[in-house]
XYZ file of C-alpha atoms in Angstrom:
775
model
C -4.901 1.257 29.087
C -7.801 3.254 30.440
C -5.780 4.743 33.247
C -2.991 5.793 30.906
C -5.355 7.636 28.607
C -7.410 9.352 31.314
C -4.538 11.244 32.908
C -3.716 13.526 29.935
C -7.360 14.571 29.676
C -7.291 15.751 33.277
C -4.123 17.762 32.681
C -5.557 19.600 29.702
C -8.210 21.189 31.906
C -5.566 23.140 33.844
C -2.921 24.102 31.252
C 0.205 25.874 32.362
C 0.719 29.103 30.412
C 3.556 31.583 30.130
C 2.914 35.255 29.357
C 5.167 38.244 28.817
C 4.105 41.680 30.028
C 5.668 45.093 29.531
C 5.980 46.729 32.964
C 6.399 50.513 32.978
C 7.405 52.689 35.903
C 10.132 50.533 37.476
C 13.244 52.446 38.423
C 15.317 50.251 40.741
C 15.843 46.809 42.212
C 13.204 47.449 44.865
C 10.632 48.005 42.123
C 11.533 44.652 40.613
C 11.202 42.978 43.977
C 7.790 44.518 44.611
C 6.401 43.482 41.218
C 7.652 39.926 41.720
C 6.122 39.734 45.195
C 2.792 41.127 43.946
C 2.641 38.463 41.241
C 4.046 35.568 43.279
C 1.301 35.766 45.914
C -1.463 35.304 43.315
C -3.155 31.877 43.293
C -2.002 29.714 40.397
C 1.234 31.594 39.703
C 4.140 29.144 39.750
C 7.018 31.415 38.662
C 7.677 35.062 37.818
C 10.753 36.871 36.569
C 10.968 40.646 36.237
C 13.788 42.408 34.421
C 14.498 46.073 35.072
C 16.657 46.634 31.995
C 14.134 45.200 29.516
C 11.101 46.351 31.573
C 9.480 42.967 31.060
C 7.836 40.395 33.308
C 7.554 36.724 32.396
C 4.930 34.859 34.425
C 4.160 31.126 34.481
C 0.701 30.317 35.808
C -2.104 27.776 35.970
C -4.751 28.983 33.534
C -7.382 27.106 35.527
C -6.901 29.398 38.535
C -5.998 32.811 37.122
C -5.785 34.690 33.847
C -3.434 37.227 32.308
C -5.661 40.213 33.089
C -5.690 39.391 36.807
C -1.896 39.249 36.770
C -1.683 42.618 35.017
C -4.174 44.077 37.513
C -2.021 42.906 40.447
C 0.991 44.675 38.936
C -1.056 47.845 38.486
C -2.191 47.645 42.112
C 1.480 47.531 43.074
C 1.915 50.931 41.437
C 3.118 50.038 37.937
C 1.593 49.842 34.494
C 1.423 46.370 32.936
C 0.373 45.752 29.340
C 0.748 43.011 26.767
C 3.802 43.589 24.550
C 2.734 45.413 21.376
C 3.934 44.355 17.906
C 7.577 45.129 17.283
C 7.006 48.246 15.186
C 4.466 49.609 17.675
C 6.831 48.820 20.550
C 9.555 50.869 18.897
C 7.137 53.757 18.406
C 6.024 53.493 22.045
C 9.634 53.584 23.245
C 10.305 56.632 21.109
C 7.190 58.357 22.447
C 8.152 57.521 26.042
C 11.651 58.898 25.526
C 10.219 62.053 23.967
C 7.902 62.585 26.960
C 10.794 61.919 29.340
C 12.896 64.448 27.470
C 10.155 67.086 27.748
C 10.000 66.591 31.520
C 13.777 66.919 31.797
C 13.867 70.064 29.623
C 11.065 71.749 31.585
C 12.626 70.802 34.918
C 16.052 72.068 33.843
C 14.625 75.293 32.384
C 12.916 76.094 35.691
C 15.695 74.842 37.968
C 18.485 76.935 36.425
C 16.881 80.299 37.390
C 16.076 78.935 40.870
C 19.746 78.018 41.385
C 20.906 81.365 39.961
C 18.539 83.343 42.177
C 19.554 81.335 45.244
C 23.294 81.075 44.754
C 24.468 83.968 42.584
C 23.747 86.773 45.093
C 25.985 84.988 47.609
C 28.810 84.788 45.061
C 28.515 88.246 43.466
C 27.654 91.100 45.840
C 26.438 93.590 43.167
C 23.723 91.140 42.172
C 22.778 90.764 45.834
C 22.291 94.538 46.162
C 20.349 94.683 42.883
C 17.848 92.065 44.040
C 17.190 93.607 47.438
C 13.506 94.403 47.668
C 12.529 92.003 44.889
C 10.290 89.024 45.779
C 13.082 86.639 44.753
C 12.158 83.897 47.206
C 8.569 83.893 45.993
C 9.755 83.470 42.406
C 11.891 80.562 43.600
C 8.836 79.062 45.288
C 6.743 79.310 42.113
C 9.396 77.781 39.857
C 10.397 75.086 42.353
C 6.766 74.087 42.918
C 6.267 73.394 39.215
C 9.378 71.241 39.206
C 8.316 69.458 42.388
C 4.702 68.782 41.486
C 4.807 68.420 37.693
C 8.264 67.202 36.767
C 8.483 65.136 39.938
C 5.012 63.633 39.734
C 6.344 60.243 38.583
C 8.273 59.953 41.871
C 5.177 60.784 43.915
C 3.036 58.314 42.010
C 5.457 55.423 42.392
C 6.717 56.442 45.838
C 3.277 56.588 47.446
C 2.356 53.230 45.890
C 5.509 51.762 47.409
C 4.660 53.127 50.850
C 1.123 51.859 50.523
C 2.478 48.357 49.932
C 4.972 48.744 52.791
C 7.952 48.276 50.489
C 9.630 51.660 50.067
C 11.942 52.020 47.079
C 14.106 54.526 45.254
C 11.074 56.601 44.330
C 10.214 56.803 48.006
C 13.678 58.108 48.798
C 13.500 60.766 46.085
C 9.960 61.731 47.065
C 10.802 62.061 50.762
C 14.157 63.767 50.206
C 12.964 66.408 47.758
C 9.662 66.937 49.582
C 11.491 67.466 52.875
C 13.596 70.254 51.342
C 10.615 71.801 49.503
C 8.156 71.709 52.405
C 10.753 72.913 54.898
C 11.455 75.885 52.598
C 7.771 76.768 52.219
C 7.176 76.719 55.976
C 10.355 78.721 56.587
C 9.108 81.277 54.040
C 5.518 81.667 55.206
C 5.989 81.033 58.956
C 9.618 81.718 59.927
C 8.611 82.216 63.541
C 8.037 78.484 63.921
C 11.768 77.829 63.661
C 14.590 78.595 66.065
C 16.540 81.719 65.275
C 18.804 81.310 62.258
C 17.207 78.065 60.986
C 14.456 79.514 58.777
C 16.408 78.911 55.564
C 14.975 77.994 52.148
C 16.290 75.106 50.008
C 14.191 75.448 46.860
C 17.345 75.088 44.726
C 18.100 71.777 46.469
C 14.627 70.255 45.961
C 14.499 71.330 42.294
C 18.022 70.193 41.538
C 17.421 66.787 43.126
C 14.449 66.099 40.866
C 16.092 67.544 37.757
C 19.325 65.608 38.142
C 17.565 62.341 38.919
C 15.181 62.857 35.990
C 18.188 63.514 33.767
C 19.845 60.349 35.045
C 16.670 58.335 34.436
C 16.376 59.760 30.933
C 19.974 58.836 30.103
C 19.421 55.380 31.591
C 16.343 54.922 29.399
C 18.366 55.888 26.337
C 21.158 53.537 27.369
C 18.700 50.689 27.858
C 17.456 51.321 24.336
C 20.999 51.112 23.035
C 21.588 47.943 25.008
C 18.577 46.326 23.288
C 19.876 47.031 19.797
C 20.864 43.383 19.262
C 17.202 42.380 19.390
C 16.282 45.250 17.079
C 18.971 44.182 14.604
C 17.597 40.653 14.606
C 14.097 41.977 14.021
C 15.255 43.950 10.975
C 16.430 40.699 9.371
C 12.814 39.653 8.852
C 11.194 41.189 5.727
C 7.780 42.762 6.200
C 6.347 41.481 2.901
C 6.562 38.365 0.734
C 5.808 37.619 -2.909
C 3.327 34.729 -2.923
C 2.602 32.790 -6.128
C -1.004 31.634 -6.505
C -2.285 30.190 -9.765
C 0.771 31.487 -11.567
C 0.080 35.030 -10.392
C 2.464 36.860 -8.051
C 1.131 39.162 -5.373
C 2.845 40.918 -2.496
C 1.372 40.223 0.943
C 2.432 40.915 4.548
C 4.658 38.152 5.889
C 2.078 37.483 8.609
C -0.333 36.290 5.890
C 1.996 33.636 4.454
C 0.620 30.160 5.250
C 2.233 26.741 5.355
C 2.546 25.302 1.857
C 2.416 28.683 0.101
C 4.817 29.184 -2.804
C 6.999 32.258 -2.280
C 9.134 33.844 -5.019
C 12.542 35.161 -3.931
C 14.539 37.451 -6.220
C 18.293 38.174 -6.161
C 19.291 40.442 -3.279
C 16.110 39.806 -1.257
C 15.889 38.398 2.245
C 13.883 35.231 2.546
C 10.609 35.993 4.368
C 9.952 32.496 5.795
C 11.594 29.098 6.185
C 11.008 26.609 3.400
C 12.250 24.166 0.789
C 13.341 25.212 -2.697
C 10.559 24.118 -5.060
C 11.869 25.653 -8.290
C 15.117 27.304 -9.445
C 18.540 27.506 -7.867
C 20.759 30.119 -6.275
C 23.452 30.866 -3.720
C 22.157 31.996 -0.325
C 24.149 33.954 2.272
C 23.437 32.169 5.580
C 26.047 34.041 7.641
C 23.390 35.438 9.986
C 22.675 31.852 11.072
C 25.967 30.030 10.700
C 28.611 32.741 10.746
C 30.092 31.288 7.543
C 30.778 34.039 4.969
C 30.640 31.825 1.855
C 27.164 31.646 0.225
C 25.669 28.148 0.071
C 24.390 26.600 -3.158
C 20.650 25.860 -3.062
C 18.872 23.634 -5.545
C 15.439 21.994 -5.640
C 14.781 20.219 -2.343
C 17.301 22.247 -0.324
C 16.170 23.786 2.972
C 16.328 27.589 3.283
C 15.788 29.862 6.286
C 13.957 33.144 6.673
C 16.176 36.190 7.192
C 19.001 34.845 5.006
C 19.911 36.684 1.791
C 19.481 35.381 -1.749
C 22.624 36.359 -3.654
C 22.276 35.337 -7.302
C 19.469 33.487 -9.059
C 15.745 33.681 -8.431
C 13.901 30.712 -6.968
C 10.562 29.678 -5.515
C 10.289 28.135 -2.072
C 7.490 26.208 -0.397
C 6.846 27.587 3.094
C 7.461 25.001 5.808
C 7.678 27.296 8.878
C 5.987 30.664 9.239
C 5.410 33.282 11.922
C 6.792 32.396 15.347
C 7.897 28.962 14.093
C 10.688 30.238 11.834
C 14.290 29.790 12.876
C 14.785 33.575 13.054
C 11.744 33.990 15.328
C 13.075 31.227 17.588
C 16.473 32.951 17.746
C 14.840 36.222 18.774
C 12.824 34.454 21.473
C 15.959 32.759 22.803
C 17.788 36.084 23.071
C 14.796 37.746 24.760
C 14.502 34.876 27.241
C 18.211 35.091 28.003
C 17.839 38.806 28.695
C 14.890 38.163 31.011
C 16.560 35.349 32.966
C 17.843 36.101 36.453
C 21.236 34.622 37.450
C 21.922 33.623 41.087
C 24.059 36.717 41.592
C 21.026 38.885 40.762
C 18.817 36.908 43.122
C 21.250 37.772 45.903
C 21.143 41.418 44.860
C 17.330 41.418 44.989
C 17.365 40.078 48.548
C 19.787 42.826 49.572
C 17.682 45.487 47.843
C 14.585 44.302 49.730
C 16.102 45.424 53.031
C 18.313 48.219 51.739
C 15.693 50.964 51.366
C 14.110 50.449 54.817
C 17.598 50.531 56.325
C 18.334 53.789 54.506
C 15.110 55.343 55.838
C 16.129 54.371 59.360
C 19.610 55.809 58.768
C 18.084 59.063 57.510
C 15.941 59.372 60.662
C 18.930 58.550 62.883
C 21.002 61.143 61.006
C 18.384 63.841 61.598
C 18.052 62.951 65.293
C 21.815 62.935 65.862
C 22.241 66.344 64.223
C 19.369 67.779 66.226
C 20.919 66.475 69.453
C 24.640 67.135 69.008
C 24.883 69.339 65.914
C 25.951 72.989 65.939
C 23.464 75.780 65.466
C 21.333 76.021 63.459
C 21.009 72.310 64.217
C 17.690 71.906 62.394
C 19.184 73.262 59.172
C 22.146 70.880 59.386
C 19.841 67.978 60.235
C 17.658 68.687 57.214
C 20.581 68.909 54.779
C 22.186 65.703 56.094
C 18.913 63.742 56.162
C 17.935 64.775 52.645
C 21.432 63.931 51.306
C 21.286 60.446 52.849
C 17.877 59.794 51.283
C 18.985 60.935 47.848
C 22.459 59.438 47.598
C 21.294 55.997 48.731
C 18.878 55.465 45.828
C 19.689 51.878 44.675
C 19.285 52.449 40.930
C 22.761 51.160 40.124
C 22.121 47.965 42.108
C 18.994 47.222 40.132
C 20.774 47.673 36.806
C 24.049 45.935 37.650
C 23.057 42.467 36.423
C 20.255 42.948 33.860
C 22.160 45.602 31.915
C 25.221 43.355 31.571
C 23.111 40.276 30.751
C 21.192 42.220 28.111
C 24.267 43.588 26.359
C 26.214 40.317 26.719
C 23.463 38.107 25.292
C 22.894 40.561 22.448
C 26.587 40.572 21.563
C 26.620 36.775 21.723
C 23.784 36.636 19.183
C 25.899 38.723 16.811
C 28.690 36.128 17.173
C 26.351 33.223 16.425
C 26.047 32.152 20.069
C 22.584 31.963 21.606
C 22.161 31.993 25.371
C 18.764 30.356 25.774
C 18.651 31.349 29.465
C 20.162 34.327 31.265
C 21.418 32.041 34.028
C 23.575 30.266 31.448
C 25.829 33.308 31.130
C 26.806 33.189 34.795
C 27.071 29.378 34.794
C 29.275 29.366 31.695
C 31.390 32.178 33.092
C 32.264 30.022 36.118
C 33.093 26.709 34.375
C 36.549 25.201 34.853
C 35.977 21.952 32.929
C 34.707 21.402 29.391
C 33.477 17.942 28.426
C 33.321 17.332 24.679
C 31.346 14.748 22.774
C 33.332 13.225 19.882
C 30.995 12.433 17.015
C 29.418 15.511 15.464
C 31.193 17.854 17.886
C 34.905 17.293 17.384
C 34.317 15.269 14.219
C 31.938 15.801 11.305
C 29.676 12.953 12.367
C 29.705 11.144 9.009
C 32.293 8.775 7.525
C 34.450 10.111 4.703
C 37.266 8.772 2.582
C 40.520 10.049 4.121
C 43.336 8.030 2.515
C 43.996 6.089 -0.693
C 46.876 3.650 -1.323
C 47.257 2.179 -4.811
C 49.095 -0.945 -5.972
C 49.564 -1.249 -9.698
C 46.740 1.122 -10.811
C 46.160 4.883 -10.750
C 43.993 6.453 -8.092
C 41.031 7.498 -10.317
C 40.795 3.993 -11.767
C 40.909 2.409 -8.332
C 38.318 4.739 -6.823
C 35.932 4.497 -9.798
C 36.089 0.697 -9.757
C 35.485 0.512 -6.008
C 32.586 2.980 -6.176
C 30.949 0.984 -8.979
C 30.426 -2.024 -6.705
C 29.977 -0.078 -3.449
C 27.065 1.887 -4.925
C 25.024 -1.294 -4.584
C 26.093 -1.831 -0.966
C 24.160 -0.607 2.078
C 27.226 -0.403 4.335
C 27.950 3.135 5.734
C 31.582 2.884 4.587
C 30.366 2.229 1.053
C 28.524 5.557 1.021
C 31.789 7.359 1.855
C 33.584 5.686 -1.080
C 30.822 6.525 -3.555
C 30.573 10.128 -2.284
C 34.339 10.588 -2.687
C 34.266 9.278 -6.259
C 31.417 11.560 -7.251
C 33.025 14.547 -5.504
C 36.079 14.023 -7.749
C 33.923 13.900 -10.870
C 34.549 10.223 -11.572
C 32.049 8.200 -13.563
C 30.475 5.381 -11.545
C 29.961 2.588 -14.075
C 27.169 0.010 -14.062
C 27.964 -3.228 -12.249
C 26.743 -6.693 -13.192
C 26.887 -10.017 -11.377
C 26.842 -8.130 -8.062
C 27.230 -10.260 -4.936
C 27.495 -9.325 -1.268
C 28.829 -11.459 1.575
C 27.815 -9.960 4.939
C 30.779 -9.494 7.238
C 33.257 -9.811 4.364
C 32.587 -7.544 1.375
C 31.078 -7.139 -2.103
C 32.138 -7.937 -5.657
C 30.875 -7.498 -9.189
C 31.717 -7.154 -12.860
C 32.705 -3.605 -13.830
C 33.438 -3.178 -17.521
C 34.624 -6.760 -17.828
C 36.853 -6.686 -14.733
C 35.982 -8.480 -11.502
C 36.213 -5.964 -8.653
C 36.104 -7.040 -4.989
C 35.963 -4.617 -2.048
C 35.963 -5.611 1.603
C 37.929 -6.578 4.691
C 41.324 -8.267 4.575
C 39.687 -11.595 5.419
C 37.571 -11.219 2.270
C 40.659 -11.013 0.111
C 42.156 -14.042 1.875
C 38.932 -15.932 1.202
C 39.202 -14.988 -2.467
C 42.839 -16.040 -2.537
C 44.221 -12.532 -3.025
C 47.601 -11.698 -1.443
C 47.192 -8.579 0.756
C 50.747 -8.585 2.115
C 51.953 -5.583 0.044
C 49.491 -3.402 1.960
C 50.449 -4.627 5.438
C 52.659 -1.684 6.436
C 50.167 0.915 5.197
C 47.315 -0.947 6.894
C 49.070 -0.893 10.277
C 49.810 2.849 10.042
C 46.261 3.712 9.027
C 44.706 1.460 11.685
C 46.694 3.288 14.363
C 44.973 6.454 13.162
C 41.554 4.868 13.803
C 40.751 4.423 10.100
C 38.403 1.720 8.894
C 40.078 -0.141 6.003
C 38.677 -1.432 2.717
C 40.865 -3.618 0.490
C 40.256 -3.500 -3.276
C 41.145 -6.324 -5.652
C 40.808 -6.202 -9.452
C 40.844 -9.467 -11.381
C 42.306 -11.358 -8.424
C 45.169 -8.956 -7.691
C 45.519 -6.387 -4.875
C 44.800 -2.979 -6.412
C 44.506 -0.652 -3.468
C 43.631 0.204 0.087
C 40.922 2.726 1.034
C 40.772 4.307 4.509
C 37.500 5.705 5.823
C 37.077 7.696 9.059
C 34.972 10.369 10.685
C 37.150 13.417 9.908
C 37.948 16.066 12.449
C 35.846 19.186 11.919
C 37.534 22.318 10.667
C 38.372 24.412 13.696
C 38.319 21.628 16.292
C 42.089 21.549 16.753
C 42.230 25.326 17.040
C 39.272 25.388 19.432
C 40.775 22.762 21.746
C 44.042 24.685 21.886
C 42.171 27.905 22.713
C 40.116 26.210 25.444
C 43.303 24.876 27.021
C 44.786 28.370 26.833
C 41.807 29.598 28.881
C 42.941 27.274 31.670
C 40.094 24.801 31.196
C 40.374 21.080 31.902
C 39.203 19.137 28.823
C 37.583 15.699 28.723
C 36.310 13.793 25.683
C 33.377 11.376 26.016
C 32.208 9.009 23.300
C 30.276 5.853 22.693
C 32.930 4.786 20.184
C 35.603 2.160 20.811
C 38.705 3.111 22.840
C 41.139 2.831 19.900
C 39.215 5.316 17.774
C 38.516 7.563 20.753
C 42.186 7.844 21.732
C 43.230 8.427 18.127
C 40.816 11.330 17.774
C 41.801 12.718 21.179
C 45.494 12.658 20.207
C 44.693 14.428 16.954
C 42.953 17.351 18.630
C 45.083 17.557 21.760
C 42.902 16.068 24.527
C 44.436 13.788 27.157
C 41.445 12.713 29.262
C 39.205 10.261 27.360
C 36.248 8.048 28.315
C 34.988 5.659 25.616
C 32.180 3.146 24.991
C 29.668 5.220 26.988
C 25.888 5.021 26.751
C 23.833 8.258 27.035
C 23.243 7.678 30.740
C 26.952 7.020 31.236
C 27.778 10.440 29.777
C 25.429 12.145 32.239
C 26.952 10.162 35.112
C 30.456 11.127 33.989
C 29.431 14.783 34.128
C 27.848 14.223 37.543
C 31.055 12.594 38.825
C 33.079 15.627 37.771
C 30.578 17.903 39.520
C 30.809 15.777 42.673
C 34.542 16.515 42.669
C 33.797 20.234 42.798
C 34.127 20.913 39.077
C 31.959 23.438 37.238
C 31.230 21.587 34.020
C 30.217 22.674 30.537
C 29.207 19.859 28.174
C 29.346 20.303 24.390
C 27.334 17.889 22.239
C 25.022 17.613 19.268
C 23.112 14.322 19.322
C 20.017 12.906 20.954
C 22.318 10.706 23.058
C 23.953 13.877 24.432
C 20.704 15.348 25.809
C 21.025 13.827 29.327
C 24.592 15.115 29.702
C 23.623 18.532 28.335
C 20.878 18.774 30.935
C 23.133 17.502 33.749
C 25.985 19.952 33.093
C 26.212 23.347 34.785
C 26.137 24.775 31.258
C 25.036 22.667 28.284
C 26.343 23.830 24.901
C 24.614 22.385 21.837
C 26.017 22.390 18.342
C 23.316 24.229 16.378
C 23.584 21.846 13.421
C 22.725 18.925 15.705
C 19.375 17.453 16.719
C 16.446 19.512 17.987
C 16.410 17.461 21.197
C 20.026 18.375 21.953
C 19.292 22.045 21.307
C 16.268 21.975 23.599
C 18.285 20.333 26.399
C 21.089 22.912 26.170
C 21.514 26.338 27.723
C 23.732 27.671 24.927
C 23.492 27.045 21.172
C 26.369 27.439 18.692
C 24.550 28.348 15.497
C 27.488 27.717 13.137
C 28.133 24.170 14.354
C 31.770 25.197 14.770
C 33.441 24.300 18.074
C 35.340 27.587 17.948
C 32.046 29.208 18.893
C 32.367 27.582 22.338
C 35.594 29.522 22.877
C 33.790 32.756 22.062
C 30.838 31.782 24.273
C 33.023 31.060 27.305
C 35.158 34.156 26.725
C 32.108 36.413 26.480
C 30.431 34.746 29.481
C 33.542 35.342 31.594
C 33.724 38.969 30.469
C 30.014 39.456 31.235
C 30.397 37.916 34.702
C 33.374 40.183 35.432
C 31.288 43.145 34.299
C 28.450 42.169 36.653
C 30.857 41.812 39.585
C 32.445 45.198 38.814
C 28.978 46.755 38.591
C 28.093 45.411 42.034
C 31.412 46.448 43.540
C 30.779 49.949 42.273
C 27.099 50.097 43.247
C 27.540 48.783 46.791
C 30.918 50.394 47.375
C 29.467 53.707 46.299
C 26.727 53.487 48.913
C 29.007 52.212 51.663
C 31.375 55.152 51.139
C 28.974 57.985 50.350
C 26.128 57.381 52.815
C 28.406 58.209 55.794
C 29.683 61.279 53.914
C 26.117 62.373 53.208
C 25.299 61.921 56.884
C 28.150 64.281 57.788
C 30.996 61.961 58.797
C 33.595 64.462 57.577
C 31.943 67.532 59.082
C 34.299 67.661 62.114
C 37.236 67.957 59.682
C 35.815 70.042 56.824
C 33.021 71.967 58.613
C 30.850 71.367 55.493
C 28.066 68.974 54.557
C 27.460 67.219 51.262
C 24.825 69.257 49.420
C 21.639 67.400 48.423
C 22.275 68.704 44.903
C 25.672 66.996 44.777
C 24.118 63.866 46.286
C 21.562 63.742 43.454
C 24.292 64.175 40.860
C 26.444 61.447 42.424
C 23.499 59.039 42.511
C 22.813 59.569 38.797
C 26.484 59.170 37.904
C 26.539 55.829 39.732
C 23.748 54.448 37.539
C 25.359 55.807 34.395
C 28.641 54.146 35.325
C 26.896 50.770 35.598
C 25.208 51.190 32.214
C 28.327 52.494 30.500
C 30.412 49.665 31.946
C 27.859 47.146 30.677
C 27.793 48.706 27.219
C 31.549 48.095 26.974
C 30.626 44.459 26.310
C 29.554 45.532 22.835
C 33.252 45.987 22.050
C 33.984 42.314 22.799
C 35.914 40.787 19.931
C 35.746 37.152 18.888
C 38.757 35.225 20.150
C 38.527 32.814 17.198
C 36.850 33.469 13.867
C 34.902 30.580 12.386
C 36.240 29.479 9.045
C 39.069 27.381 7.634
C 41.244 25.868 10.360
C 44.260 23.561 10.503
C 43.375 20.043 9.463
C 43.736 17.437 12.190
C 44.267 14.511 9.840
C 47.698 15.146 8.302
C 48.627 11.653 7.087
C 49.689 12.029 3.432
C 48.030 9.938 0.774
C 51.403 8.652 -0.524
C 49.672 7.433 -3.665
C 51.868 5.114 -5.684
C 51.033 4.823 -9.383
C 52.524 1.902 -11.293
C 52.025 0.955 -14.912
C 49.819 -1.954 -15.548
């Protein structure tokens, strides 16, 4: 005993903590890599993930060895700004202020660059202007304007680029800094000391240096705006949470910030208002629109004792709730955290991209030097001029911005769109894993079926159906058998009166009986009726047909005569049949696992359209079944809802939890279907596949772009065209590459749900065939 209690005390002295930091100043995949390396080498840090699109870092560390401030300081030393995330409203204001400052830099740079380009290029295109400017200090005006662009508008590139060089990990900023500075400095020296250059090579390229910075700034500004648009899903979720709540204290109502609502507080909710916190209805009743959680459009009736969730909308009556979850514990807050975590996660395909980016920039610098040397050695005169243009173009066009955005932009938009559809990707890696699955394993109870027994069929013999059901419910209300609850619930759902029973008696394993209004009613198995001397033969044919459909049967006798047959089963969920058909249409192999008996399992599988069934499985057996499929090379998604599904959910390549299931199942899963409708899995897989295709297309574009254009920038086509790619065009092409990646990712917002949750074809189609006879 002593040893078992001592260990936890030791662990509490070195708690593992997870912090989120906003990281500003990152512009490409190399930046991400450098921040991760700077954090990873710190003592006590066990994991770090940096996302370019969201500009966030998530760090897991041992609080006994290091603290959050030391981690932030390491990021600052790497050349970036790291701060704790501000409150949501302040974060929005900060983003707006950053965009406004970015816009000012772009406007100033463009306003100064346009006259530089006009002064440099127009005289060569229009001879009268050339003659008019003769004698004017045009080049000196170009120098003044270009220097402001270079040193003021381009200061962010110098700041980040020098930090990258200092840490021996050059990045996109380094390329821009070196490329534009080479053109600018070369032009200054050619202007003030032309004699230092061979004849004919003392040319100025102020228009090139200014245009490079202006175009790249413009591209970065548009990227920043696009990233803001891509994060709108999170912002929409945040707007679902009211800022104030009406708290009732001592019979007096007062409006307070939601952050001040405490557990146990009574909160008044009026018609049309969003609920500020999670709770239980303490007084009143209403209909609440829970579509933001479940996807179901029909408002749900809420009476005293019913659970309600923050962010949902009260439609009709006013009521008072008792707060049970507040702040970061509410369901809405947990949803937002799940989406943010999914957007921060790094799939394997992005890890590969980061490794490539780590060597890409140094390779580009080497290529730029080789390009300059080759032009100086074998190029035509003025060789130095050609070498400069080619070297600068290589540096600029190779900036790996698009590579850094290829995955995070798609993950961010895809996970945000999924949240709108009621699908939560708890981890970013789940999107890639789910996009690659070829096999879907489905739990039966609670996933394909409702998870609770219900009355499905009624056969009557000599009495009408209401009389039979009311009589059976009267005695079953005293029974503790699960099937009895289904009979009583069905009677009450039909508005039947459940009479008082006297002389109640129960025989375990057989059935129950009692006196209902002077009649002796017996309900139980067929053997119970035989024991009581009741002839059950008239029900034999119906019993066989219902048993083949995996129904559990209850025989009812009134005053010693067979009166009816009740069939109870776990009904197929609305939408399950449609979902299975859609999953098969996606080319997926489907398997059903269950702990139920084989007869019931096969009956349910036939009803929904699944051929491959494994029954009578324990929780560990389900996980092993998933593992066996994986051993055969299958990429497996498992869909379940219960505690017994948690091992299989964790074992699968992608675990999908039904959101209406247990908390343990949800925690073990990678994806959560908030509506509890299996059709959500179809949407999840469809969106994951689309997102993965988008990521692949982004990478094909980003890498293909560099493979094709770097040789062109170096002058590969010069022998044929006698022209070089201008550094200005190189800067424009680089920006367009990044914008393509972002625009392609934003197309995911147009994804449409393959299946809408709602009424679906019923799986159980056996007619009641109720026979009513006088008597």
